[in-house]
Amino acid sequence: MPKAELHRHLAGCMSPEIALKMAARFGAPVPAGTLPELVRCMVLDSPLTSLQEVLRRFTLIAHLFVSPDAVRYAAQRAVEDAAADGLRYMELRFSPGFTSYAHRLPLDAVTRAVAEGAAEGARLTGCIVPLIVIASREMGPDVCMETFRLALRHRPQVVGVDLAGDEDNHPPEQFIKAFELARGEGLHVTVHAGEQGCADNVATAVRRLGARRIGHGIRIADRPDLIALVRDQGVALEISVTSNWIVGAVPSPAEHPLGQLMAEGIPISLNSDDPALFGITLSSELELCRRVVPGLDLVQAQRVALDHAFGDPVQVGKVRQELREWSLRA
Ligand SMILES: [Zn+2]
């Protein structure tokens, strides 16, 4: 099935295989020289027992980005791996701050490298890859504003902006001005909200930041008022069952509110979030979703993703047509 994904992080695409290649090609530091050892260091396939487990992995990943050439290679490989799993459309998101910090790379060079690598991956595979730039809540509103200005300098490949990080200590209200700038210049908006933090962050992200999609948003499941808001505004939730389970946002995949939220009539796209980190693919995630919600129509889920895509409508339309032809043949 031709697949579409709206929520995938570049950092979360850094597999042990890619890390080894980056060590060999660019001298990127890795803590182990063999694939099985590196899998143990990098992949997180059961629920976190401490925050350190995930921080250690992200520190390792940040240090892989030793140069703009390494970043370019990483982005290209991320697209190639996605295309090998049947993705025909993927919005790839990345934090310029995260990608640059370990080796103090210039932000514009890093952003250009992601754009060039993704474009090369797209050219080689035919997968369409618009980019989303992420600002981190922890860095505060001024850095968020700078990050969105950076995003604007890298249009048209960058089509949207996102806010991620600690929801509880950095509520969305702090970032209103930065989002006004991004929206005013025509960038699309998605926001990580209501994942583990307060459900009301979802309402603020929609009403005050102008989010048309919400990353996760599962905390609204027991809030009829917020369910009504999201549904009535036509805001889509970007759901990642495995990710929610591993970070402890739900106790088990079976207890994920995916089925309930779908039944409420909320548009939902299904995503891998950080496929290499969790040792999954979008295909395996879709199979998991079908076990969580028996009878789930996976073709329809791809249509919903495309309906809420931020990319060029003509290109999105081509993928929609591909999906239509595939479903007629299937
Ligand atoms: Zn995410």
XYZ file of C-alpha atoms and ligand atoms in Angstrom:
331
model
C 0.000 0.000 0.000
C 1.340 3.471 -0.839
C 1.652 5.095 2.567
C 1.671 8.622 3.943
C 3.127 9.776 7.240
C 2.780 13.194 8.828
C 4.785 12.800 12.045
C 8.326 11.458 11.838
C 11.446 12.958 13.407
C 14.772 12.949 11.572
C 16.578 12.189 14.848
C 14.256 9.233 15.400
C 15.208 7.827 11.982
C 18.848 7.355 12.998
C 19.124 3.586 13.038
C 22.163 1.644 14.249
C 22.886 0.870 10.569
C 22.936 4.559 9.674
C 25.049 5.342 12.758
C 27.682 2.791 11.710
C 27.748 4.252 8.201
C 28.120 7.760 9.635
C 31.015 6.554 11.797
C 32.770 5.048 8.782
C 32.095 7.932 6.386
C 32.294 10.993 8.588
C 34.090 9.823 11.720
C 30.918 10.209 13.791
C 31.435 8.912 17.351
C 29.564 5.698 18.191
C 29.789 3.783 21.474
C 30.104 0.351 19.814
C 31.593 -1.036 16.633
C 29.171 -3.835 15.832
C 25.542 -3.736 14.864
C 24.158 -5.917 17.719
C 25.987 -3.823 20.327
C 24.788 -0.614 18.749
C 21.204 -1.889 18.649
C 21.434 -2.337 22.426
C 22.715 1.217 22.816
C 20.219 2.858 20.480
C 16.912 0.989 20.212
C 14.236 1.382 22.838
C 11.642 -1.322 22.370
C 10.005 -1.556 25.795
C 8.549 1.072 28.141
C 11.016 3.535 29.641
C 12.048 2.923 33.202
C 13.859 6.272 33.461
C 14.134 9.467 31.489
C 17.899 8.832 31.336
C 17.332 5.934 28.950
C 15.906 8.187 26.289
C 18.205 11.155 26.989
C 21.269 8.927 26.590
C 20.040 7.784 23.196
C 19.284 11.282 21.979
C 22.713 12.482 23.122
C 24.289 9.683 21.118
C 22.195 10.660 18.078
C 23.034 14.373 18.408
C 26.749 13.509 18.308
C 26.321 11.681 14.990
C 25.717 15.033 13.294
C 29.392 15.948 13.008
C 29.146 18.135 9.899
C 26.635 19.433 7.356
C 27.737 16.561 5.063
C 26.851 14.058 7.784
C 23.459 15.730 8.269
C 22.819 15.656 4.522
C 23.633 11.945 4.433
C 21.398 11.263 7.456
C 18.421 13.025 5.868
C 18.869 11.185 2.583
C 19.075 7.823 4.370
C 15.984 8.649 6.433
C 14.016 9.180 3.217
C 15.432 6.053 1.572
C 14.496 3.915 4.587
C 10.970 5.358 4.584
C 10.562 4.760 0.855
C 11.776 1.172 1.286
C 8.811 0.716 3.650
C 6.393 1.941 0.970
C 6.057 5.564 2.035
C 5.158 7.790 -0.910
C 4.611 10.921 1.163
C 6.408 11.800 4.374
C 6.573 15.020 6.294
C 9.961 14.851 7.959
C 10.447 17.084 10.984
C 13.642 18.123 12.655
C 14.906 20.520 15.286
C 17.733 22.670 13.868
C 18.851 23.343 17.455
C 19.116 19.639 18.308
C 20.772 18.735 15.009
C 23.449 21.405 15.439
C 24.225 21.532 19.163
C 26.685 18.676 19.750
C 29.217 19.917 17.193
C 28.191 23.582 17.157
C 27.200 23.557 13.483
C 25.692 26.717 11.983
C 21.889 26.543 12.029
C 21.447 27.628 8.421
C 24.007 25.097 7.184
C 22.272 22.319 9.118
C 18.856 23.281 7.806
C 20.174 23.492 4.242
C 21.827 20.070 4.684
C 18.556 18.480 5.828
C 16.749 20.074 2.881
C 19.382 18.884 0.385
C 19.574 15.367 1.812
C 15.793 14.996 1.882
C 15.569 16.329 -1.686
C 18.173 13.830 -2.864
C 16.327 10.998 -1.103
C 13.101 12.183 -2.710
C 14.730 12.319 -6.148
C 16.107 8.782 -5.805
C 12.903 7.213 -4.480
C 9.978 9.324 -5.738
C 8.758 9.805 -2.156
C 7.513 13.360 -1.547
C 9.208 14.888 1.508
C 8.141 18.306 2.779
C 9.912 19.434 5.948
C 8.682 20.707 9.304
C 10.993 22.707 11.579
C 10.665 22.078 15.320
C 11.284 24.572 18.104
C 11.895 23.245 21.629
C 9.787 24.595 24.456
C 12.767 24.416 26.825
C 14.658 26.971 24.716
C 12.014 29.627 25.311
C 10.035 32.014 23.112
C 12.987 34.012 21.713
C 14.755 30.938 20.366
C 11.383 29.735 19.035
C 11.044 32.998 17.103
C 14.600 32.650 15.712
C 13.907 29.035 14.746
C 10.773 30.019 12.829
C 12.678 32.804 11.032
C 15.176 30.126 10.041
C 12.295 27.968 8.798
C 11.074 30.869 6.644
C 14.503 31.179 5.017
C 14.286 27.556 3.896
C 10.980 27.580 2.079
C 9.594 26.058 -0.055
C 10.978 22.748 1.264
C 10.074 23.731 4.809
C 6.278 23.882 4.845
C 5.475 23.973 8.532
C 6.540 24.491 12.115
C 6.099 22.500 15.299
C 6.692 22.930 19.015
C 8.007 20.024 21.085
C 9.431 19.333 24.531
C 8.323 19.669 28.137
C 4.632 20.622 28.007
C 4.005 21.110 31.708
C 6.692 23.673 32.463
C 6.425 25.582 29.191
C 2.775 26.153 28.295
C 1.890 27.115 24.707
C 0.891 30.699 25.614
C 4.584 31.691 25.722
C 4.958 31.048 22.017
C 1.978 32.936 20.548
C 4.067 35.642 18.841
C 6.395 33.174 17.129
C 3.439 31.238 15.760
C 1.773 34.441 14.573
C 4.899 35.197 12.564
C 5.042 31.678 11.049
C 1.344 31.618 10.152
C 1.418 35.153 8.813
C 4.152 34.071 6.390
C 2.129 31.061 5.257
C 3.766 28.226 7.186
C 1.491 25.442 8.439
C 1.296 24.686 12.140
C 1.337 21.453 14.108
C 2.083 21.290 17.840
C 3.064 18.442 20.156
C 0.400 18.765 22.850
C -1.644 16.611 25.196
C 0.823 13.735 24.907
C 1.670 13.362 28.578
C 1.051 16.967 29.561
C -2.140 18.785 30.311
C -5.055 18.269 27.878
C -5.815 21.996 27.919
C -2.568 22.542 25.990
C -4.426 21.094 22.999
C -7.063 23.822 23.181
C -4.399 26.522 23.527
C -2.417 25.090 20.599
C -5.539 25.190 18.410
C -7.012 28.513 19.576
C -3.906 30.592 20.242
C -1.126 29.011 18.149
C -3.311 28.183 15.145
C -2.435 24.472 15.076
C -4.260 22.586 12.326
C -2.793 19.321 13.552
C -1.785 18.131 16.999
C 1.089 15.765 17.714
C -0.416 12.998 19.889
C -3.180 14.916 21.714
C -4.379 11.718 23.363
C -5.019 13.416 26.708
C -8.255 14.828 25.256
C -9.777 11.322 25.304
C -11.543 11.924 28.632
C -12.455 15.563 27.872
C -15.684 15.810 25.836
C -15.245 19.596 25.491
C -11.819 19.209 23.874
C -12.959 16.327 21.682
C -15.743 18.596 20.395
C -13.290 21.465 19.808
C -10.818 19.350 17.832
C -13.536 17.646 15.796
C -15.494 20.832 15.058
C -12.360 22.703 13.966
C -11.333 19.812 11.696
C -7.993 19.512 13.498
C -6.242 16.183 12.925
C -4.420 14.204 15.587
C -1.079 12.659 14.653
C -1.174 9.425 16.641
C 1.736 7.094 17.400
C 0.661 4.107 19.502
C 4.124 2.572 19.989
C 5.648 5.909 20.944
C 2.871 6.650 23.456
C 3.354 3.224 25.012
C 7.155 3.389 25.237
C 7.225 6.839 26.833
C 4.507 5.794 29.277
C 1.692 8.007 27.969
C -0.501 4.878 27.824
C -0.029 1.748 29.964
C -0.248 -0.621 26.981
C -1.093 -0.468 23.252
C -4.397 -2.209 24.004
C -5.377 0.654 26.330
C -4.610 3.350 23.754
C -7.616 5.634 23.078
C -7.111 5.406 19.280
C -10.380 3.533 18.724
C -12.363 5.882 20.941
C -10.975 9.017 19.284
C -11.730 7.603 15.827
C -15.265 6.743 16.913
C -15.672 10.346 18.102
C -15.145 11.432 14.488
C -11.739 13.056 14.943
C -9.499 12.886 11.857
C -6.505 10.746 12.796
C -3.256 10.016 10.992
C -1.152 7.039 12.063
C 2.557 7.595 12.521
C 5.820 6.013 13.611
C 7.179 9.193 15.310
C 10.715 7.793 15.853
C 10.864 4.525 13.904
C 14.560 3.709 14.371
C 14.539 4.624 18.063
C 11.581 2.302 18.703
C 12.762 -0.387 16.269
C 9.574 -0.140 14.188
C 8.439 0.798 10.680
C 5.261 2.558 9.631
C 4.078 -0.821 8.273
C 4.582 -2.540 11.616
C 2.887 0.408 13.351
C -0.145 0.139 11.063
C -0.394 -3.581 11.853
C -0.249 -2.751 15.561
C -3.014 -0.157 15.100
C -5.159 -2.810 13.425
C -4.682 -5.074 16.440
C -5.590 -2.195 18.769
C -8.657 -1.273 16.682
C -10.009 -4.407 15.010
C -11.420 -3.704 11.550
C -9.439 -0.476 11.216
C -9.448 0.675 7.576
C -5.788 1.368 6.838
C -6.470 2.759 3.346
C -8.864 5.278 4.843
C -6.204 6.189 7.415
C -3.834 7.050 4.529
C -6.559 9.215 2.938
C -7.033 11.091 6.212
C -3.281 11.717 6.413
C -3.261 13.080 2.853
C -6.326 15.255 3.557
C -4.366 16.928 6.364
C -0.985 17.067 4.634
C 0.922 20.367 4.637
C 2.721 19.706 1.331
C 2.001 21.056 -2.135
C -1.620 20.098 -3.014
C -0.690 18.988 -6.534
C 1.938 16.577 -5.220
C -0.374 15.356 -2.462
C -3.035 14.791 -5.141
C -0.646 12.525 -7.057
C -0.155 10.332 -3.992
C -3.923 10.290 -3.442
C -4.337 9.080 -7.025
C -1.673 6.390 -6.481
C -3.535 5.219 -3.399
C -6.831 5.182 -5.306
C -5.327 3.064 -8.096
C -3.745 0.724 -5.574
C -6.999 0.241 -3.656
C -8.883 -0.518 -6.905
C -6.342 -3.212 -7.725
C -6.166 -4.622 -4.185
Zn 6.951 13.640 17.868
